[in-house]
CSV table of C-alpha atoms and ligand atoms in Angstrom, one decimal:
chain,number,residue,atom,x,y,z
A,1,UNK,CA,2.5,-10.9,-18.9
A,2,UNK,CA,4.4,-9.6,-15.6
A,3,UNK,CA,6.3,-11.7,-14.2
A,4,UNK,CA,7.7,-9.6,-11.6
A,5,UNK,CA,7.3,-10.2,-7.6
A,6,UNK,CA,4.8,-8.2,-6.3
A,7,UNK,CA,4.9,-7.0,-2.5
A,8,UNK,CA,2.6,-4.3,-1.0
A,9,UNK,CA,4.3,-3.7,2.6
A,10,UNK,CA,0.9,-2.7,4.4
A,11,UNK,CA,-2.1,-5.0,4.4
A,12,UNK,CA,-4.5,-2.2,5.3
A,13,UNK,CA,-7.3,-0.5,2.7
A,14,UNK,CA,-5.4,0.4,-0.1
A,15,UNK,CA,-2.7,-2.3,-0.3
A,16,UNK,CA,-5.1,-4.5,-0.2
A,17,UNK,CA,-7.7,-2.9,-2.7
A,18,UNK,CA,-4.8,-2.8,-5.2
A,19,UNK,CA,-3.4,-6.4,-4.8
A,20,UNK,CA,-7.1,-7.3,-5.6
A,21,UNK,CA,-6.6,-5.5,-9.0
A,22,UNK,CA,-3.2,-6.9,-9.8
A,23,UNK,CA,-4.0,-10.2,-9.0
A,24,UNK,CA,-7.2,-10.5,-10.9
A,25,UNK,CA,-4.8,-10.6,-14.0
A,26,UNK,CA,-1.5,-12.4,-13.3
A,27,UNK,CA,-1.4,-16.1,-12.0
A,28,UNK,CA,1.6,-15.7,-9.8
A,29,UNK,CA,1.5,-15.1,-5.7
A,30,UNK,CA,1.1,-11.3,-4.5
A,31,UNK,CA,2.2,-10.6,-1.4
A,32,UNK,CA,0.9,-8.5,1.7
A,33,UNK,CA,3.4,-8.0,4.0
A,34,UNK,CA,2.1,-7.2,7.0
A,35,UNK,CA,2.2,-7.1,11.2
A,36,UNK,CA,-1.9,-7.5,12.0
A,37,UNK,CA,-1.6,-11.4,12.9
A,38,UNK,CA,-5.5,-11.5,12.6
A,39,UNK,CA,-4.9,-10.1,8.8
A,40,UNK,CA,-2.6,-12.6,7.9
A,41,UNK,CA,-4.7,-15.5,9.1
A,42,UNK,CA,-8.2,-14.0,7.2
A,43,UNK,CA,-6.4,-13.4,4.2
A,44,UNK,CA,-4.5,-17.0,4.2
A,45,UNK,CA,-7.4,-18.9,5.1
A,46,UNK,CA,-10.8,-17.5,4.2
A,47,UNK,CA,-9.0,-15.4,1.7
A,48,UNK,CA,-11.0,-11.8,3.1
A,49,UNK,CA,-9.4,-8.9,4.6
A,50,UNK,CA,-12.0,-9.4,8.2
A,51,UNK,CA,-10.3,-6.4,9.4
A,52,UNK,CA,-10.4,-3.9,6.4
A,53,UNK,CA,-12.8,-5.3,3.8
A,54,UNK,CA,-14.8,-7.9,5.5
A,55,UNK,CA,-17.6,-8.7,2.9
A,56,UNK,CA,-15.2,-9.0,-0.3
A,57,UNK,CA,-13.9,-12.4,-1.3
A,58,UNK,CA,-9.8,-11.5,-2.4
A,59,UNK,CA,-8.3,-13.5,-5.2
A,60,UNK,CA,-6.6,-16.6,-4.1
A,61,UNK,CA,-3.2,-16.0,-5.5
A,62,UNK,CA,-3.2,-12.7,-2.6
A,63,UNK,CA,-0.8,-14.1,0.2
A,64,UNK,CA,0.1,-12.5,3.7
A,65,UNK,CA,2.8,-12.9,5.5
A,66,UNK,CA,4.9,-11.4,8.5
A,67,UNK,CA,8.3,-11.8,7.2
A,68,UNK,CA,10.1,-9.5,5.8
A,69,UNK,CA,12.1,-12.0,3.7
A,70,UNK,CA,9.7,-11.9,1.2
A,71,UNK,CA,11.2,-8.4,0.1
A,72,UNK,CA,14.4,-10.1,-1.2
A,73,UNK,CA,12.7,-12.0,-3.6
A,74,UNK,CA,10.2,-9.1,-5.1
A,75,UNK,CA,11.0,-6.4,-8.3
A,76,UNK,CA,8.2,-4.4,-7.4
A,77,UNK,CA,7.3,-2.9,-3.4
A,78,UNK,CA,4.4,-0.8,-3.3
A,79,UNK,CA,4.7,0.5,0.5
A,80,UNK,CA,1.5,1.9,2.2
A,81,UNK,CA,1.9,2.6,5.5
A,82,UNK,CA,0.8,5.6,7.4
A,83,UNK,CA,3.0,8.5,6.3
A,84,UNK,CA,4.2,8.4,9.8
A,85,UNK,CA,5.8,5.3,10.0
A,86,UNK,CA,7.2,5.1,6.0
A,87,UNK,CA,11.2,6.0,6.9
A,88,UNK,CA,11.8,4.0,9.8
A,89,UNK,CA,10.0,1.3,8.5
A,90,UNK,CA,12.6,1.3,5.0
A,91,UNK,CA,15.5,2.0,7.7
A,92,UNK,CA,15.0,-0.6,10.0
A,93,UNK,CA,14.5,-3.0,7.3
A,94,UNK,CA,16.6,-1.7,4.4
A,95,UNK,CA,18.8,-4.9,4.2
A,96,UNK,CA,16.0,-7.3,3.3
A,97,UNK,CA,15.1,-5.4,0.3
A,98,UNK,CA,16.3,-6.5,-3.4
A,99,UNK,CA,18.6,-3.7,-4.3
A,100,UNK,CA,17.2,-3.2,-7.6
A,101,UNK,CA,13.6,-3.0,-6.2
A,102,UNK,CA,11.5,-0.4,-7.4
A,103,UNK,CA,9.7,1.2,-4.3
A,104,UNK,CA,6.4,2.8,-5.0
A,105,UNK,CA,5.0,5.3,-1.8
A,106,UNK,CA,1.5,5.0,-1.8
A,107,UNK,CA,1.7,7.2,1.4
A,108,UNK,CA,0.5,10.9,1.5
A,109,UNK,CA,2.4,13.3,3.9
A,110,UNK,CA,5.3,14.9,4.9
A,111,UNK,CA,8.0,11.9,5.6
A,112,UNK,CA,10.5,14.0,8.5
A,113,UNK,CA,12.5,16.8,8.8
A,114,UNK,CA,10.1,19.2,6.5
A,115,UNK,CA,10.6,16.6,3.4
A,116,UNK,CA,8.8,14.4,1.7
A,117,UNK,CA,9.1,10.5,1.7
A,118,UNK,CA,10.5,10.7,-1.6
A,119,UNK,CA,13.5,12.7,-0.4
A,120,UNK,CA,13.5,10.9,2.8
A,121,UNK,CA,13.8,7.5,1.2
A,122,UNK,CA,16.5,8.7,-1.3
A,123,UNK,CA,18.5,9.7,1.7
A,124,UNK,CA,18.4,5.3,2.8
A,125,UNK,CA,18.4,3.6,-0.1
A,126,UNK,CA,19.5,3.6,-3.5
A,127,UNK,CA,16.6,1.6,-4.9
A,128,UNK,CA,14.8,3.4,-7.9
A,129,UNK,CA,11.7,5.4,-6.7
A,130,UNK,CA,8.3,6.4,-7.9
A,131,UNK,CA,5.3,7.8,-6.2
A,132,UNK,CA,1.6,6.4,-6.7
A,133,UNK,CA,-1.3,8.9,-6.0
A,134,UNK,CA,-4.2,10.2,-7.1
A,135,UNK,CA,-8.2,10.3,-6.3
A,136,UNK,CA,-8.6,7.1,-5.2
A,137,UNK,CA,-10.6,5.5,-2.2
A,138,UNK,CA,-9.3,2.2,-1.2
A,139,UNK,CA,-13.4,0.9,-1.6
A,140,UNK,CA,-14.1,2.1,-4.9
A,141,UNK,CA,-10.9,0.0,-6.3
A,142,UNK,CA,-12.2,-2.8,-4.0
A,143,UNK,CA,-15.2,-2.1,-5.8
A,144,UNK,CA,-13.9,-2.5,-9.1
A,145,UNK,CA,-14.6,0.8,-10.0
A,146,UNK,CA,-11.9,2.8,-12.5
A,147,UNK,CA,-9.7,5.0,-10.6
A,148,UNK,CA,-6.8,7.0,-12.1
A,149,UNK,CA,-3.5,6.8,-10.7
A,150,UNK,CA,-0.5,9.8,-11.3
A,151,UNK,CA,2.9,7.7,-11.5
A,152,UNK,CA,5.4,9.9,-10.2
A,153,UNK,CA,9.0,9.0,-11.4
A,154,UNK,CA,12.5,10.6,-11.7
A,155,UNK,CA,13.8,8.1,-14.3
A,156,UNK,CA,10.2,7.6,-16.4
A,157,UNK,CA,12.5,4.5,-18.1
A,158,UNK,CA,11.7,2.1,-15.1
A,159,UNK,CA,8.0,2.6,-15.6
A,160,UNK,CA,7.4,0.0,-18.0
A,161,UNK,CA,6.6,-3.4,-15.3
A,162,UNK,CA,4.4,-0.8,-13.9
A,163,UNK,CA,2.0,-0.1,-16.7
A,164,UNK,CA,2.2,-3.5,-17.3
A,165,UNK,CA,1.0,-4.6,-13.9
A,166,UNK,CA,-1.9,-2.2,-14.2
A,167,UNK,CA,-2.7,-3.2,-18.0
A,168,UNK,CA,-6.3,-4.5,-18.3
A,169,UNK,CA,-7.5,-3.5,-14.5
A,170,UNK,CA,-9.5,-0.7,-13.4
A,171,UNK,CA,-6.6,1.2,-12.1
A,172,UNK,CA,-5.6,3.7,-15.1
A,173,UNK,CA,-2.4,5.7,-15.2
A,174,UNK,CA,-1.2,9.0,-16.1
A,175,UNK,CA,2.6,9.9,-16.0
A,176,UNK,CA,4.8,12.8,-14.5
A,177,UNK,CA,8.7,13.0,-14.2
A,178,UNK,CA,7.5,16.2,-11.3
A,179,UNK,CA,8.1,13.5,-8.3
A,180,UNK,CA,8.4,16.3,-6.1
A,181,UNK,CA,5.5,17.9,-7.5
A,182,UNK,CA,3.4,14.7,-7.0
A,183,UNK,CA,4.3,13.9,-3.5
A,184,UNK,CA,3.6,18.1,-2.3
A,185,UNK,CA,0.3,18.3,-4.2
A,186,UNK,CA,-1.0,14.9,-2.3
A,187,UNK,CA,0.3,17.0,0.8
A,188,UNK,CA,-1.6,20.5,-0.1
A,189,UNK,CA,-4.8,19.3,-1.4
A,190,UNK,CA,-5.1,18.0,2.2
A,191,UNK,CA,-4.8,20.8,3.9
A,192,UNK,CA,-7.5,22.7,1.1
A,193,UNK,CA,-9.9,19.2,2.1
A,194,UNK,CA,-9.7,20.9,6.0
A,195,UNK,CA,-10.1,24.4,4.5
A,196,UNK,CA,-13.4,23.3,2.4
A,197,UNK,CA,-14.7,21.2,5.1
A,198,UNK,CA,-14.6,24.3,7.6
A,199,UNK,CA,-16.4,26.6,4.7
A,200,UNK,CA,-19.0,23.8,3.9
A,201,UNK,CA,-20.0,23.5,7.8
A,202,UNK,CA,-21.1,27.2,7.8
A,203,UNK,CA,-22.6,27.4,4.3
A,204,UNK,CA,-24.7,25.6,2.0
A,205,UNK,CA,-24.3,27.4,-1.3
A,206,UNK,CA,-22.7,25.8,-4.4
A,207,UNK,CA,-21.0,29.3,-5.7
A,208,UNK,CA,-19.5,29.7,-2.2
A,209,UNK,CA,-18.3,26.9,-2.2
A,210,UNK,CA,-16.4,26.8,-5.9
A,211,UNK,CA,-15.4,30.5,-5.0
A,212,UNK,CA,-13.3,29.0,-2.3
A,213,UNK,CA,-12.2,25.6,-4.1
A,214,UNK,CA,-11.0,28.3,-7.3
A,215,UNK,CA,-9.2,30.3,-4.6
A,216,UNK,CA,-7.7,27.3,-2.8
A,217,UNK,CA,-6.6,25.6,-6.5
A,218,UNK,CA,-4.8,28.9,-7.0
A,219,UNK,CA,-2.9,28.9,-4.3
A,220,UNK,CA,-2.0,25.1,-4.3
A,221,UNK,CA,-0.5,26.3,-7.6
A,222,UNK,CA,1.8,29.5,-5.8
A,223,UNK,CA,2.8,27.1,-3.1
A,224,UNK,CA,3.7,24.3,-5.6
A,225,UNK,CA,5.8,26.3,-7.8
A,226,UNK,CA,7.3,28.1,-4.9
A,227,UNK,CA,8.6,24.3,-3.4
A,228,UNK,CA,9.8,23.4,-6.7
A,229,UNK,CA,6.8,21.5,-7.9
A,230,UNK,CA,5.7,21.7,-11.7
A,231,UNK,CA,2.3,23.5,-12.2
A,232,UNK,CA,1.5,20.9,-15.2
A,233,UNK,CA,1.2,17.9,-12.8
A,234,UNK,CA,-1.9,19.8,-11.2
A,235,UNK,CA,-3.5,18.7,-14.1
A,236,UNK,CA,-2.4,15.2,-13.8
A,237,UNK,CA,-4.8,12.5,-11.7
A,238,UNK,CA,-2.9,13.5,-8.8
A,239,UNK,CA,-3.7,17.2,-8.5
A,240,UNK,CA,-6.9,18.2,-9.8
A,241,UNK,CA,-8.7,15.3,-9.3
A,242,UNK,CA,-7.2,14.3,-6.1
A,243,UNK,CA,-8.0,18.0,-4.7
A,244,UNK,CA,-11.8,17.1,-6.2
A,245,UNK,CA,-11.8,13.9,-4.5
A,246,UNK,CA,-11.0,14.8,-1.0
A,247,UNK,CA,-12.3,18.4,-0.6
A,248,UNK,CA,-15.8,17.8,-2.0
A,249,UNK,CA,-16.4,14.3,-1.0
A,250,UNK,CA,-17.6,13.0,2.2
A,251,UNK,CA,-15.6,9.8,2.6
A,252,UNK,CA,-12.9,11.8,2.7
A,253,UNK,CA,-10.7,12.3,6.0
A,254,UNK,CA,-9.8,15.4,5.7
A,255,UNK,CA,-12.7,17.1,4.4
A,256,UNK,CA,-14.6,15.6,7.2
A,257,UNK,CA,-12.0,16.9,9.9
A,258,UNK,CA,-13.1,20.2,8.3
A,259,UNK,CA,-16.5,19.8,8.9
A,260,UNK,CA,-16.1,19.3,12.7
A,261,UNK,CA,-13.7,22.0,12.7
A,262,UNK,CA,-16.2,24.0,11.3
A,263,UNK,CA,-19.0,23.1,13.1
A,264,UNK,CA,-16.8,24.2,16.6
A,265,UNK,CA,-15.0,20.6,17.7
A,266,UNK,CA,-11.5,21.4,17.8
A,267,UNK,CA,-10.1,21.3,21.2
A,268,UNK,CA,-6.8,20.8,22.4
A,269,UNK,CA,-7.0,17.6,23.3
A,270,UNK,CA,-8.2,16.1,20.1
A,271,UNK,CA,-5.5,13.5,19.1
A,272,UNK,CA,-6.7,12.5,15.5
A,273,UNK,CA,-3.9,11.5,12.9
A,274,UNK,CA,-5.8,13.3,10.0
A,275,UNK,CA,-5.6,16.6,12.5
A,276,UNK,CA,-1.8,15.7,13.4
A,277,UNK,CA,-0.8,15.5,10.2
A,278,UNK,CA,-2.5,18.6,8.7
A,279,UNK,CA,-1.1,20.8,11.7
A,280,UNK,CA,2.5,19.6,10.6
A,281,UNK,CA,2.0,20.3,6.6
A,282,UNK,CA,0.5,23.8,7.3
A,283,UNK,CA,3.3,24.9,9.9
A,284,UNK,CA,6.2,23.7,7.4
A,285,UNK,CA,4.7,25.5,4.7
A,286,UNK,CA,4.1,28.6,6.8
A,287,UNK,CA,7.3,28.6,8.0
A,288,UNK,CA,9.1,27.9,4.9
A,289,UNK,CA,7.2,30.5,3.2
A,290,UNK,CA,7.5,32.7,6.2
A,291,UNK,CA,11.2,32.6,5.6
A,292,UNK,CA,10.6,34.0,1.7
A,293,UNK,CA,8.5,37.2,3.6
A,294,UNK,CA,5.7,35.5,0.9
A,295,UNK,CA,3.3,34.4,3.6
A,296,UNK,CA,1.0,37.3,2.9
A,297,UNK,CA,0.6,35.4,-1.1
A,298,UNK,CA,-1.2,33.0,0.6
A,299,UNK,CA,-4.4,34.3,2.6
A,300,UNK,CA,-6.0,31.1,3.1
A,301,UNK,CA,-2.9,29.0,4.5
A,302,UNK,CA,-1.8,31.5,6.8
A,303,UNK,CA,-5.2,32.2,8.4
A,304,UNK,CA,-5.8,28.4,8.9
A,305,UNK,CA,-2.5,28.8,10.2
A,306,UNK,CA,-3.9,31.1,13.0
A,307,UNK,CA,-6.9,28.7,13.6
A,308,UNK,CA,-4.2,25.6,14.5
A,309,UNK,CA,-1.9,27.6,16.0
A,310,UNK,CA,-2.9,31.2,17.4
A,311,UNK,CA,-6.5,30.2,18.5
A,312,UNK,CA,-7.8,31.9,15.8
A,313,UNK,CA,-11.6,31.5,16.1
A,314,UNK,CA,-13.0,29.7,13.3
A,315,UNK,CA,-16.0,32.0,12.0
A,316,UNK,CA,-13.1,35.1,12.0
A,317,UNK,CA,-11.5,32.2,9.6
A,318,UNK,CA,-14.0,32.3,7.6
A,319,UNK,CA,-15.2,35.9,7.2
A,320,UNK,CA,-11.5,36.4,6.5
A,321,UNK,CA,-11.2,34.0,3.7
A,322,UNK,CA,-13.9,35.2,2.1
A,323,UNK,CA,-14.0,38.4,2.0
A,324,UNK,CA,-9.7,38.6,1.3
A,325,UNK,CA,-10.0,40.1,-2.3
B,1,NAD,N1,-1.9,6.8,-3.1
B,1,NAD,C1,-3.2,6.7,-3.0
B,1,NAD,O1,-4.0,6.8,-3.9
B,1,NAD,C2,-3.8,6.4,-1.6
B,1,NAD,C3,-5.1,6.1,-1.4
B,1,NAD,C4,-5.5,5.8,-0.1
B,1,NAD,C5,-4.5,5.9,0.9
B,1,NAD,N2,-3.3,6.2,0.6
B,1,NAD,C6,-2.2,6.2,1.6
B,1,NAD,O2,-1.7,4.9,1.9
B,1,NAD,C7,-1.4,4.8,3.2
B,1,NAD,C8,-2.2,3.7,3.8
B,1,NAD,O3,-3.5,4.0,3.8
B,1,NAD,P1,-4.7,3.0,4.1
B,1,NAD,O4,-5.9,3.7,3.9
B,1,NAD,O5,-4.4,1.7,3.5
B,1,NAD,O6,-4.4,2.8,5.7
B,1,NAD,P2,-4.9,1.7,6.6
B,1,NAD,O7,-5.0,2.2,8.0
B,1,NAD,O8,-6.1,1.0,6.1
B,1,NAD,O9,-3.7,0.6,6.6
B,1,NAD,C9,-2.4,0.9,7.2
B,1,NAD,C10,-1.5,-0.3,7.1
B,1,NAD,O10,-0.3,0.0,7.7
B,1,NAD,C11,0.1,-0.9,8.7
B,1,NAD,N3,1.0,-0.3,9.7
B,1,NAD,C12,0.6,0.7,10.5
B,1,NAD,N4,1.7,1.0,11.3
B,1,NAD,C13,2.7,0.2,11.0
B,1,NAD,C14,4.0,0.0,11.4
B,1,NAD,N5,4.6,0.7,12.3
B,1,NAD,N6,4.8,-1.0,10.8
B,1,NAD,C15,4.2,-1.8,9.9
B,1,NAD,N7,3.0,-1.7,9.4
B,1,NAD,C16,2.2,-0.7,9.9
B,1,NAD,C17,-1.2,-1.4,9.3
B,1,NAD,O11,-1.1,-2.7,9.9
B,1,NAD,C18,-2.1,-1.5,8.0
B,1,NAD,O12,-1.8,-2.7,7.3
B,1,NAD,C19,-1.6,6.2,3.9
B,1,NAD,O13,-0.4,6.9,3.9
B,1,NAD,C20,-2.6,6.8,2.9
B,1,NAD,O14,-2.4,8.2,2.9
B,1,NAD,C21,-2.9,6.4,-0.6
């Protein structure tokens, strides 16, 4: 049995999705840590997440709180936050964190200064790190449905308490020592969701479509490699299925920004996070790649480039992606 603390800083979707499928098998308290006072008090009382998951009775042993004391007292801090927010979050409250802590990022995006959150947090704390991602919405793991997980750690020794929180749930894991590699590939196969999205708004046709997705897997792979990542861990949770996940399926974010892309609504004045975010990972990798004089490797980045960035229309997009051979 696990009888580490368990605290998920975030009491959003997927922090509280997961705590559902820890705490179906251990008896102890699992903490949501969180600033949404209306949260706290749903969770505490009716125990239901009325914001995020109104309709699904949590397990009782799920506690939320406000205070960060709680991270003093916990082996194990799963941390999903908007990618945004991660670093300052760890900085500002670095001191009430166990030192020997294991922090898991559940967060997919660039952290700051063109790296990821990984790097980022190893620049402000010395707690041991691992990265959690793979093809996995929040409501299928609410749902109880099996979802496969990529665990994403330097020093694969300290994984242990980890498989053995997950033992016996629906969340399965697979296992890569490629940190880096995990945290860029749950950065690209965003920006490929957008690219599919804008393709699938024009056309209707299956071989299209997997004509694009092989195109777009490929050069995942050349951008990967070129940042350091391991082109093994594509095949892990993380990358292929992952990619699957959020390019071909509606639910997803990122897909669905490509759709209204596609279909002609992006204006300058759209302020969406998903669009934010995706502008960011595709001008660091542009411009790092830009500085190797590889840019013209990767056809499909670089155009989508031009669509964020030069104006580019999106139907030229389009014609030029496909017809690039
Ligand atoms: N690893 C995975 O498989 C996986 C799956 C889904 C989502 N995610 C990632 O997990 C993160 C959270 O996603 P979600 O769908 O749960 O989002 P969400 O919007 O449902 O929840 C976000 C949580 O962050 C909190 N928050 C926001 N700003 C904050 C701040 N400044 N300080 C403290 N708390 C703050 C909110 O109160 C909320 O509890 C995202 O980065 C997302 O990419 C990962």
């Amino acid at each position: 049995m696990n009888s580490n603390k368990i605290t998920f800083i975030g009491s959003g979707s997927i922090a509280t999705a997961l705590a559902n499928s820890v705490s179906s098998k251990i008896p102890d308290k699992i903490y949501l840590l969180s600033i949404e006072e209306e949260v706290i008090e749903s969770i505490n009382t009716v125990h239901r997440n009325n914001k995020y998951f109104p309709f699904i009775p949590l397990n009782h042993n799920i506690v939320a709180t406000s205070d960060v004391k709680v991270l003093k007292d916990s082996d194990l801090i799963f941390i999903a936050l908007p990618s945004s927010v991660v670093l300052n979050y760890i900085q500002k409250n670095k001191d009430s964190i166990n030192e020997k802590a294991i922090l898991i990022n559940l967060a997919k995006g660039f952290g700051d200064d063109r790296r990821t959150i990984i790097q980022g947090l190893e620049d402000i704390t010395n707690n041991p790190l691992a990265t959690l991602k793979g093809p996995s919405f929040a409501r299928d793991i609410i749902n109880n449905f099996h979802t496969g997980l990529t665990l994403g750690m330097n020093d694969i020794d300290l994984a242990p308490p980890i498989k053995e929180l997950f033992k016996g749930t629906n969340i399965h894991l697979d296992y890569s020592q490629d940190i880096l590699g995990v945290e860029l590939i749950s950065i690209l196969k965003n920006i490929y969701a957008i690219v599919m999205g804008i393709v699938d708004a024009h056309y209707n046709s299956p071989n299209l479509r997997f004509m694009v997705l092989t195109n777009a897997f490929q050069e995942m792979r050349g951008i990967l490699k070129q940042f350091g990542g391991k082109e093994e861990t594509l095949f892990n949770y993380c990358g292929f299925g992952d990619f699957g996940l959020t390019a071909l399926n509606d639910l997803s974010r990122n897909r669905t920004m490509g759709l209204l892309i596609g279909k002609g609504f992006l204006t300058k004045d759209i302020s969406d996070q998903v669009l934010l975010e995706g502008r960011i990972a595709v001008n660091v990798f542009c411009e790092e790649i830009s500085k190797k004089h590889a840019l013209d490797n990767f056809h499909i980045i670089s155009e989508l480039y031009n669509v964020f960035y030069k104006e580019q229309k999106v139907t030229t997009f389009v014609n030029s992606i496909l017809n690039n051979n």
